[in-house]
Amino acid sequence: MKNKTILLMGTIICVLMCISTLAQSTNDNIRKNQLFNFGWKFKSGEIPNAQELNFNDNDWRVLDLPHDFQFEQPWDQTANKGRGFKTLGIAWYRKTFKADASWVGRQVFLDFEGIMLHGEVWLNGKKIGGTSYGYLGFETNISNLIKYDDVNVVAVRSSTEGGSRWYTGGGLFRDVHLVVKDPISIARHGVFITTPKISNQNAEVSVQVEVAGIKNKEYQLEIITKIFSPEGKQVAETKTMAPKKSNLFEVEVALPKVNIANPQLWSCETPHLYSAEVSLVVDGKVTDKLTEKFGIRTIEFSKEFGLKLNGKKVFLKGVANHHDLGALGAAAHETAIARMMDKLKAFGFNHIRTSHNPYSESFFKLADEKGILVVDELYDKWGSQTAWAGSAPWNDIWYNNMKEWIKRDRNHPSVILWSFGNELQFQEERWNWPTTDWGVTTYKIMDVVAKRYDPTRKTTVAMYPARAGGIIRANPDFRIKENIVPPELATVTEVASFNYTWEDYQEYLKHAPDMIVYQS
């Protein structure tokens, strides 16, 4: 009897170990997203050959991200006051890591949320990517460069040199992630959730998934999305098969719409968040899984009532802030952002305009959670000539910037309006794309691109104090009554955003009565 008991226990243990091994093996085939912020080495200044694999960095400082190297520099009264009296310059970061054997045959990416003001990245001495506009991130596939028999070295060169008009900070000021996933996977920012029809009784939810790794293939690939309530209860499910033999590198697949009864609406007072768990299943095996949060809410703009959220008029009370965190510098510390939002809400504010560039992903996550309405802005100025913060010409990178920006932020219920830029519509020579119509054509082209990736939100451009015909505030004719005519660009944007000049709105509306005015 004793021997039978021992045998039975041994069998149970073996079965449990097999189940555990199987579960571990199954989980290994699903996406890993590892925070890559810790144990970096840092050195300020231009350092020749710092990208090389065998470069000696023993005397470099060890730190964790996010980090703002410009903030640590001494005050310099001869430096640009707009840049915070901090000398502009270069800094380097290096990090070593060992590859896991389970990554073999899979795709490994480094995902940089941003490098301020712009930067370049190397792995094991080979350049793998970078960003020319450091407020936006990028991912780079490092699968073919990883060494499994030795340590790997990531090197990053960051520069604060550029045309910004304010303190930007510098360096790896936002999170870095290491992502491991199957070749058949959800593409970068590849889940798009919309709510086409909403009432108190029902919400229609539409999910689109962008799939990578199936070009010209005939996989039996099923896409399954489960919707969970704010309390974590599953309330809906939708699924469909991915197309076969698509010629696209990444394929957008729309799933059948689903309905959620008695939806909990997202608002400033009740920031309820639902979750969509998206799985890719090939021949019964899950190859990728990703969870995206979203809110159910309606946004309406009108010249009659201004803004309505869920059918109720809301007056935007808030701030147009730069991305830095004051005495903490520009490093995107989530707890500091949360404190800032809590203070704003305590003051009675409900709104932030991201002046004048995309903020961190943690900012939007917190805005969703705390019920802050956001006008999401992309640029200070359009163009490659004056006040341009990018290291490559604006004309060359604006499209990819817009694609990354909108796809990154489009699922956030806090985002109510896209702003393509700040203080525009005059001096067309600044952006080296003269359309001779004060930016109207430029805006219309950008609006087409924005609607390609998010047709659900309106778009705007913030106006410098200027009249029609490019009459700016410094012009003596600025205050002549017959010149108080809204700038041409303001009359074509879906929402007309004006910096300052609030005393002129009623006069503007006499000339363009259909404008929806936002005090930006």
Coordinates of C-alpha atoms in Angstrom, one line a residue:
M1 CA 0.0 0.0 0.0
K2 CA 2.8 2.3 0.9
N3 CA 4.6 1.7 -2.4
K4 CA 1.4 2.3 -4.3
T5 CA 1.0 5.7 -2.5
I6 CA 4.6 6.7 -3.3
L7 CA 4.1 5.7 -6.9
L8 CA 0.9 7.7 -7.1
M9 CA 2.5 10.7 -5.6
G10 CA 5.4 10.4 -8.0
T11 CA 3.0 10.2 -10.9
I12 CA 1.1 13.3 -9.7
I13 CA 4.4 15.2 -9.3
C14 CA 5.5 14.2 -12.8
V15 CA 2.2 15.3 -14.3
L16 CA 2.3 18.6 -12.5
M17 CA 5.9 19.2 -13.7
C18 CA 4.9 18.4 -17.3
I19 CA 1.9 20.8 -17.1
S20 CA 4.2 23.5 -15.6
T21 CA 6.8 22.9 -18.3
L22 CA 4.0 23.0 -21.0
A23 CA 2.6 26.2 -19.6
Q24 CA 6.0 27.7 -19.5
S25 CA 6.7 26.6 -23.1
T26 CA 3.3 28.1 -24.1
N27 CA 4.0 31.4 -22.4
D28 CA 7.4 31.6 -24.0
N29 CA 5.7 31.8 -27.4
I30 CA 3.7 34.9 -26.2
R31 CA 5.0 38.4 -26.2
K32 CA 7.4 39.5 -23.5
N33 CA 7.7 43.2 -22.8
Q34 CA 10.6 44.0 -20.4
L35 CA 11.4 47.4 -19.0
F36 CA 14.9 48.2 -20.1
N37 CA 15.5 51.2 -17.8
F38 CA 18.0 49.8 -15.3
G39 CA 21.8 49.6 -15.1
W40 CA 22.8 52.1 -17.9
K41 CA 26.1 53.8 -18.0
F42 CA 26.3 57.5 -18.7
K43 CA 29.0 60.1 -19.8
S44 CA 28.4 63.7 -20.8
G45 CA 30.2 65.1 -23.8
E46 CA 31.2 64.0 -27.3
I47 CA 33.1 60.8 -26.9
P48 CA 34.8 59.3 -30.0
N49 CA 34.1 55.6 -30.6
A50 CA 31.7 55.3 -27.7
Q51 CA 29.4 53.1 -29.9
E52 CA 32.1 50.4 -30.3
L53 CA 31.5 47.0 -28.7
N54 CA 34.8 46.9 -26.8
F55 CA 34.9 50.6 -25.7
N56 CA 36.1 51.0 -22.1
D57 CA 33.3 52.6 -20.1
N58 CA 34.6 51.6 -16.6
D59 CA 34.7 55.2 -15.4
W60 CA 31.2 56.0 -16.6
R61 CA 28.4 56.8 -14.1
V62 CA 25.8 54.1 -13.5
L63 CA 22.2 55.2 -13.5
D64 CA 18.6 54.2 -14.2
L65 CA 16.1 55.8 -16.7
P66 CA 14.4 58.1 -17.3
H67 CA 17.2 60.6 -17.1
D68 CA 17.6 64.2 -18.2
F69 CA 21.3 65.0 -18.6
Q70 CA 20.9 68.6 -19.5
F71 CA 19.2 69.3 -16.2
E72 CA 22.4 68.3 -14.4
Q73 CA 24.6 70.7 -16.2
P74 CA 25.6 73.9 -14.4
W75 CA 23.8 77.2 -14.9
D76 CA 25.4 79.3 -17.6
Q77 CA 24.3 82.9 -17.9
T78 CA 25.7 83.0 -21.4
A79 CA 23.6 80.1 -22.6
N80 CA 20.2 80.5 -24.3
K81 CA 17.6 81.7 -21.8
G82 CA 14.9 80.0 -23.7
R83 CA 16.7 76.7 -23.2
G84 CA 16.9 77.3 -19.4
F85 CA 20.4 78.8 -19.3
K86 CA 21.8 75.3 -19.9
T87 CA 24.6 74.8 -22.4
L88 CA 23.5 72.6 -25.3
G89 CA 25.5 69.5 -26.0
I90 CA 26.0 65.7 -26.4
A91 CA 25.8 62.8 -24.0
W92 CA 26.3 59.0 -24.3
Y93 CA 24.6 56.0 -22.7
R94 CA 25.7 52.4 -22.8
K95 CA 24.1 49.2 -21.4
T96 CA 25.1 45.6 -21.5
F97 CA 22.7 42.6 -21.4
K98 CA 22.7 38.9 -22.0
A99 CA 20.3 37.3 -24.5
D100 CA 18.0 34.4 -23.3
A101 CA 18.2 31.2 -25.3
S102 CA 14.4 31.2 -25.5
W103 CA 14.7 34.2 -27.9
V104 CA 16.3 32.1 -30.6
G105 CA 13.9 32.0 -33.6
R106 CA 11.9 34.8 -32.3
Q107 CA 11.9 38.6 -33.0
V108 CA 13.6 40.9 -30.5
F109 CA 13.0 44.6 -30.6
L110 CA 14.4 47.6 -28.6
D111 CA 11.6 50.2 -28.1
F112 CA 12.7 53.7 -27.3
E113 CA 9.9 56.0 -26.3
G114 CA 12.0 59.0 -27.1
I115 CA 15.6 60.5 -27.1
M116 CA 15.8 64.2 -26.3
L117 CA 16.3 66.2 -28.5
H118 CA 17.3 63.6 -31.0
G119 CA 19.5 60.5 -31.0
E120 CA 21.2 57.5 -32.6
V121 CA 21.4 53.9 -31.3
W122 CA 24.0 51.1 -31.9
L123 CA 24.0 47.5 -30.9
N124 CA 27.4 45.7 -30.8
G125 CA 28.9 48.5 -32.8
K126 CA 26.3 48.5 -35.6
K127 CA 23.9 51.4 -36.0
I128 CA 20.3 50.1 -35.6
G129 CA 18.2 53.3 -35.6
G130 CA 17.4 56.6 -34.0
T131 CA 15.0 59.5 -33.9
S132 CA 15.2 62.9 -35.6
Y133 CA 12.4 64.2 -33.5
G134 CA 12.9 63.0 -30.0
Y135 CA 9.4 63.6 -28.7
L136 CA 8.4 60.5 -30.6
G137 CA 9.7 57.0 -30.2
F138 CA 10.7 54.1 -32.5
E139 CA 11.4 50.4 -32.3
T140 CA 14.2 48.5 -34.0
N141 CA 14.5 44.8 -34.7
I142 CA 17.8 43.5 -33.3
S143 CA 17.2 39.8 -33.8
N144 CA 20.0 39.3 -36.3
L145 CA 22.6 41.2 -34.3
I146 CA 22.2 39.6 -30.9
K147 CA 25.0 37.5 -29.6
Y148 CA 24.0 34.4 -27.6
D149 CA 27.5 33.4 -26.5
D150 CA 28.6 36.8 -25.1
V151 CA 27.2 40.0 -23.7
N152 CA 25.5 42.6 -25.9
V153 CA 26.1 46.3 -25.8
V154 CA 23.6 49.0 -26.6
A155 CA 25.1 52.5 -27.1
V156 CA 23.0 55.7 -27.5
R157 CA 24.2 59.2 -28.6
S158 CA 21.9 62.0 -27.5
S159 CA 22.1 65.6 -28.6
T160 CA 20.2 68.7 -27.3
E161 CA 21.3 70.8 -30.3
G162 CA 18.4 72.2 -32.2
G163 CA 16.0 75.0 -32.7
S164 CA 13.6 74.6 -29.8
R165 CA 12.3 77.8 -28.1
W166 CA 12.1 76.3 -24.6
Y167 CA 13.9 74.0 -22.2
T168 CA 13.8 70.5 -23.6
G169 CA 16.0 68.4 -21.4
G170 CA 18.3 65.8 -22.9
G171 CA 19.0 62.1 -23.1
L172 CA 17.0 59.0 -22.5
F173 CA 14.2 60.9 -20.8
R174 CA 11.5 58.3 -21.3
D175 CA 11.2 54.5 -20.9
V176 CA 13.0 51.9 -23.0
H177 CA 11.6 48.4 -23.4
L178 CA 12.9 45.2 -24.8
V179 CA 10.2 43.3 -26.6
V180 CA 10.3 39.6 -27.7
K181 CA 7.6 38.2 -29.8
D182 CA 6.7 35.7 -32.5
P183 CA 7.2 36.7 -36.2
I184 CA 3.4 36.4 -36.5
S185 CA 2.4 39.2 -34.2
I186 CA 0.5 42.4 -33.6
A187 CA 2.3 45.3 -35.2
R188 CA 3.6 48.4 -33.4
H189 CA 0.6 50.4 -32.1
G190 CA -1.5 47.9 -34.1
V191 CA -4.7 47.8 -32.1
F192 CA -7.3 50.5 -32.8
I193 CA -10.5 50.6 -30.8
T194 CA -13.4 52.8 -31.6
T195 CA -17.0 53.2 -30.3
P196 CA -19.1 54.2 -33.3
K197 CA -22.5 54.2 -31.5
I198 CA -23.1 54.9 -27.9
S199 CA -26.2 55.3 -25.7
N200 CA -26.9 54.8 -22.1
Q201 CA -28.3 51.4 -22.9
N202 CA -25.7 50.1 -25.4
A203 CA -22.3 50.8 -26.8
E204 CA -21.0 49.4 -30.2
V205 CA -17.3 48.6 -30.1
S206 CA -15.2 48.2 -33.2
V207 CA -11.7 46.6 -33.0
Q208 CA -9.1 46.7 -35.8
V209 CA -5.9 44.7 -35.5
E210 CA -2.8 45.2 -37.6
V211 CA -0.9 41.9 -38.1
A212 CA 2.7 41.5 -39.0
G213 CA 4.4 38.4 -40.4
I214 CA 1.8 37.1 -42.7
K215 CA 2.7 38.7 -46.0
N216 CA 2.1 36.2 -48.9
K217 CA 1.4 33.5 -46.3
E218 CA -1.6 31.2 -46.0
Y219 CA -1.8 30.7 -42.2
Q220 CA -4.9 29.7 -40.5
L221 CA -4.7 32.7 -38.3
E222 CA -7.7 33.6 -36.0
I223 CA -7.8 37.0 -34.3
I224 CA -9.8 36.9 -31.0
T225 CA -10.6 39.9 -28.9
K226 CA -12.2 39.7 -25.5
I227 CA -13.6 42.9 -23.9
F228 CA -13.5 43.3 -20.1
S229 CA -15.4 45.7 -18.0
P230 CA -13.6 48.2 -15.6
E231 CA -14.2 45.5 -12.9
G232 CA -12.5 42.9 -15.0
K233 CA -15.6 40.9 -16.0
Q234 CA -15.7 39.7 -19.6
V235 CA -18.6 41.5 -21.4
A236 CA -18.0 40.7 -25.1
E237 CA -15.9 38.7 -27.5
T238 CA -15.3 39.1 -31.2
K239 CA -13.2 37.0 -33.6
T240 CA -12.3 36.7 -37.3
M241 CA -9.8 35.0 -39.6
A242 CA -6.9 37.0 -41.0
P243 CA -6.7 37.2 -44.8
K244 CA -4.4 34.9 -46.7
K245 CA -1.7 35.9 -49.3
S246 CA -1.9 39.6 -48.5
N247 CA 0.8 41.6 -50.3
L248 CA 1.0 44.1 -47.4
F249 CA 3.9 43.9 -45.0
E250 CA 1.4 44.7 -42.1
V251 CA -2.3 43.9 -42.6
E252 CA -5.1 45.8 -40.9
V253 CA -8.0 43.4 -40.0
A254 CA -11.4 44.7 -38.8
L255 CA -13.2 42.4 -36.4
P256 CA -17.0 42.2 -36.3
K257 CA -18.4 44.9 -34.1
V258 CA -19.7 43.9 -30.7
N259 CA -22.2 45.4 -28.3
I260 CA -21.8 46.2 -24.6
A261 CA -25.0 46.6 -22.6
N262 CA -25.4 49.5 -20.1
P263 CA -21.8 50.8 -20.7
Q264 CA -20.0 52.7 -18.0
L265 CA -19.1 55.9 -19.7
W266 CA -15.7 57.6 -19.4
S267 CA -15.8 61.2 -18.1
C268 CA -13.8 63.6 -16.0
E269 CA -15.8 62.5 -12.9
T270 CA -16.0 58.8 -13.8
P271 CA -12.9 57.7 -15.8
H272 CA -14.1 54.2 -16.4
L273 CA -11.7 52.1 -18.5
Y274 CA -12.5 48.9 -20.4
S275 CA -9.8 46.4 -21.6
A276 CA -9.5 44.7 -24.9
E277 CA -7.4 41.5 -24.8
V278 CA -6.3 40.7 -28.4
S279 CA -4.9 37.2 -29.2
L280 CA -3.5 35.9 -32.5
V281 CA -4.1 32.1 -32.8
V282 CA -2.3 30.1 -35.5
D283 CA -3.5 26.5 -35.8
G284 CA -4.8 26.6 -32.3
K285 CA -1.6 28.0 -30.8
V286 CA -1.5 31.6 -29.4
T287 CA 1.4 33.4 -31.0
D288 CA 0.8 36.9 -29.6
K289 CA -1.4 38.6 -27.0
L290 CA -1.8 42.2 -26.1
T291 CA -4.1 44.1 -23.8
E292 CA -5.2 47.7 -24.7
K293 CA -7.3 49.9 -22.5
F294 CA -10.0 52.2 -23.9
G295 CA -12.9 54.3 -22.8
I296 CA -16.5 54.6 -24.0
R297 CA -17.5 58.2 -24.4
T298 CA -18.8 60.7 -27.0
I299 CA -17.1 64.0 -28.0
E300 CA -19.0 66.7 -29.9
F301 CA -17.8 70.1 -31.0
S302 CA -20.2 72.8 -32.2
K303 CA -20.3 76.6 -32.7
E304 CA -23.6 76.6 -30.7
F305 CA -22.5 74.8 -27.6
G306 CA -18.7 74.4 -27.8
L307 CA -17.8 71.0 -26.4
K308 CA -20.0 68.2 -25.2
L309 CA -18.7 65.1 -23.4
N310 CA -21.3 62.3 -23.3
G311 CA -24.0 64.8 -24.4
K312 CA -23.2 67.3 -21.6
K313 CA -21.6 70.6 -22.1
V314 CA -18.1 70.8 -20.7
F315 CA -16.0 74.0 -20.4
L316 CA -12.3 73.4 -20.8
K317 CA -10.4 74.7 -17.8
G318 CA -6.8 74.0 -18.0
V319 CA -3.2 74.7 -18.9
A320 CA -0.9 74.8 -22.0
N321 CA 2.2 73.4 -20.4
H322 CA 5.6 72.3 -21.8
H323 CA 6.6 68.6 -21.1
D324 CA 9.1 69.2 -18.4
L325 CA 8.3 68.7 -14.7
G326 CA 9.7 71.9 -13.3
A327 CA 12.2 71.3 -10.6
L328 CA 12.6 67.7 -11.7
G329 CA 13.6 68.5 -15.2
A330 CA 12.3 66.7 -18.3
A331 CA 12.7 63.1 -17.3
A332 CA 9.2 61.5 -17.5
H333 CA 8.7 60.3 -14.0
E334 CA 5.2 58.8 -13.7
T335 CA 4.7 59.6 -10.1
A336 CA 5.6 63.3 -10.7
I337 CA 3.2 63.4 -13.6
A338 CA 0.5 61.9 -11.4
R339 CA 1.1 64.5 -8.7
M340 CA 0.9 67.3 -11.2
M341 CA -2.5 66.0 -12.5
D342 CA -3.8 65.6 -9.0
K343 CA -2.9 69.2 -8.2
L344 CA -4.6 70.5 -11.4
K345 CA -7.7 68.6 -10.5
A346 CA -7.7 70.0 -7.0
F347 CA -7.5 73.5 -8.5
G348 CA -10.6 72.7 -10.5
F349 CA -8.9 72.1 -13.9
N350 CA -10.0 69.4 -16.3
H351 CA -7.8 70.0 -19.3
I352 CA -4.2 70.0 -20.6
R353 CA -2.9 71.0 -24.0
T354 CA 0.5 69.3 -24.7
S355 CA 2.4 72.4 -25.7
H356 CA 3.9 71.8 -28.2
N357 CA 4.7 68.2 -28.8
P358 CA 3.7 64.7 -27.9
Y359 CA 4.1 63.9 -24.2
S360 CA 5.1 60.5 -22.6
E361 CA 3.0 57.4 -22.8
S362 CA 2.7 57.5 -19.0
F363 CA 1.1 61.0 -19.3
F364 CA -1.7 59.7 -21.4
K365 CA -2.2 56.6 -19.3
L366 CA -2.6 58.8 -16.2
A367 CA -4.9 61.3 -18.1
D368 CA -7.1 58.3 -18.9
E369 CA -7.1 57.1 -15.3
K370 CA -7.7 60.5 -13.7
G371 CA -10.2 62.0 -16.2
I372 CA -8.1 64.8 -17.8
L373 CA -9.1 66.0 -21.2
V374 CA -6.2 66.4 -23.6
V375 CA -5.5 68.4 -26.7
D376 CA -2.6 66.4 -28.2
E377 CA -0.2 68.6 -30.2
L378 CA 2.5 67.5 -32.6
Y379 CA 4.8 70.4 -33.3
D380 CA 5.8 73.9 -32.4
K381 CA 6.4 75.1 -35.9
W382 CA 6.1 73.4 -39.2
G383 CA 9.2 73.6 -41.3
S384 CA 12.9 73.3 -41.6
Q385 CA 14.1 76.8 -41.3
T386 CA 13.2 78.5 -38.0
A387 CA 12.5 77.1 -34.5
W388 CA 12.6 73.6 -35.8
A389 CA 13.6 71.1 -33.1
G390 CA 14.3 68.1 -35.4
S391 CA 17.7 67.0 -36.7
A392 CA 16.3 66.1 -40.2
P393 CA 14.2 68.5 -42.4
W394 CA 10.6 68.7 -41.4
N395 CA 9.6 68.0 -45.0
D396 CA 11.3 64.7 -44.8
I397 CA 9.9 63.3 -41.6
W398 CA 6.5 64.9 -40.9
Y399 CA 4.5 62.0 -42.4
N400 CA 6.2 59.3 -40.2
N401 CA 6.0 61.5 -37.2
M402 CA 2.2 61.9 -37.7
K403 CA 1.7 58.2 -38.2
E404 CA 3.7 57.3 -35.0
W405 CA 1.9 60.0 -33.0
I406 CA -1.6 59.2 -33.9
K407 CA -1.3 55.4 -33.8
R408 CA 0.3 55.7 -30.4
D409 CA -2.3 57.9 -28.8
R410 CA -5.6 57.1 -30.6
N411 CA -7.0 54.7 -28.1
H412 CA -6.8 57.1 -25.2
P413 CA -10.3 58.5 -24.3
S414 CA -8.6 61.5 -22.7
V415 CA -7.5 62.7 -26.2
I416 CA -10.3 64.9 -27.6
L417 CA -8.5 66.8 -30.4
W418 CA -5.4 66.5 -32.6
S419 CA -3.4 69.7 -33.0
F420 CA -0.9 69.6 -35.8
G421 CA 1.2 72.5 -34.6
N422 CA 1.5 75.8 -32.7
E423 CA 1.6 79.4 -33.9
L424 CA 1.5 78.9 -37.6
Q425 CA -0.3 80.5 -40.7
F426 CA 2.3 83.2 -41.3
Q427 CA 5.8 83.4 -42.8
E428 CA 5.5 80.4 -45.1
E429 CA 9.2 80.5 -45.9
R430 CA 9.8 79.0 -42.4
W431 CA 8.7 75.6 -43.5
N432 CA 10.2 75.6 -46.9
W433 CA 6.9 74.4 -48.4
P434 CA 5.3 77.6 -49.6
T435 CA 1.8 77.0 -50.7
T436 CA 1.0 80.7 -51.0
D437 CA -2.2 80.3 -49.0
W438 CA -0.9 80.7 -45.4
G439 CA -0.7 77.0 -44.6
V440 CA -4.2 76.0 -45.8
T441 CA -2.9 73.4 -48.2
T442 CA -0.3 72.1 -45.7
Y443 CA -3.1 71.6 -43.1
K444 CA -5.4 69.9 -45.5
I445 CA -2.6 67.4 -46.5
M446 CA -1.9 66.7 -42.9
D447 CA -5.5 66.3 -42.1
V448 CA -5.9 63.6 -44.8
V449 CA -3.0 61.7 -43.1
A450 CA -4.5 62.1 -39.7
K451 CA -7.9 60.8 -40.8
R452 CA -6.2 57.8 -42.4
Y453 CA -5.1 56.6 -38.9
D454 CA -8.0 58.1 -36.8
P455 CA -11.2 59.3 -38.5
T456 CA -12.9 59.8 -35.2
R457 CA -11.4 63.1 -33.9
K458 CA -11.4 66.6 -35.2
T459 CA -8.1 68.4 -36.0
T460 CA -6.8 71.9 -35.4
V461 CA -3.8 74.2 -35.6
A462 CA -3.0 76.8 -32.9
M463 CA -2.8 80.3 -34.3
Y464 CA -0.1 82.9 -33.6
P465 CA -1.6 86.4 -33.0
A466 CA -1.9 87.3 -36.7
R467 CA -4.7 88.5 -39.0
A468 CA -5.6 87.4 -42.5
G469 CA -2.8 88.3 -44.9
G470 CA -0.1 87.6 -42.4
I471 CA -0.5 90.8 -40.4
I472 CA 1.2 90.0 -37.1
R473 CA 0.9 91.6 -33.7
A474 CA 4.2 93.6 -34.2
N475 CA 2.7 95.3 -37.3
P476 CA 1.3 98.8 -36.5
D477 CA -1.8 97.9 -38.6
F478 CA -2.6 95.0 -36.3
R479 CA -5.2 96.9 -34.3
I480 CA -6.9 98.7 -37.2
K481 CA -10.5 97.4 -37.1
E482 CA -10.8 96.6 -40.8
N483 CA -7.8 94.3 -40.3
I484 CA -9.3 92.3 -37.4
V485 CA -10.1 89.4 -39.8
P486 CA -9.3 85.8 -38.8
P487 CA -6.2 84.2 -40.4
E488 CA -7.0 82.1 -43.4
L489 CA -5.8 78.9 -41.8
A490 CA -8.2 79.3 -38.8
T491 CA -11.2 79.4 -41.1
V492 CA -10.5 75.9 -42.6
T493 CA -9.4 73.9 -39.5
E494 CA -12.2 71.8 -38.0
V495 CA -11.7 73.7 -34.7
A496 CA -10.2 77.2 -34.8
S497 CA -7.5 77.5 -32.1
F498 CA -6.3 80.9 -31.0
N499 CA -3.4 81.8 -28.7
Y500 CA -4.2 85.1 -27.0
T501 CA -6.3 87.8 -28.8
W502 CA -9.5 86.7 -27.0
E503 CA -10.7 90.2 -27.3
D504 CA -11.0 89.7 -31.1
Y505 CA -13.1 86.5 -31.2
Q506 CA -16.5 88.2 -31.7
E507 CA -15.0 90.4 -34.5
Y508 CA -13.5 87.2 -36.1
L509 CA -16.9 85.5 -35.9
K510 CA -18.5 88.3 -37.9
H511 CA -16.2 87.3 -40.8
A512 CA -16.3 83.5 -40.3
P513 CA -19.5 82.7 -38.3
D514 CA -19.0 78.9 -38.6
M515 CA -15.8 78.8 -36.7
I516 CA -15.7 76.7 -33.5
V517 CA -13.3 78.7 -31.3
Y518 CA -10.9 77.0 -28.8
Q519 CA -8.8 79.3 -26.6
S520 CA -5.5 77.4 -27.0

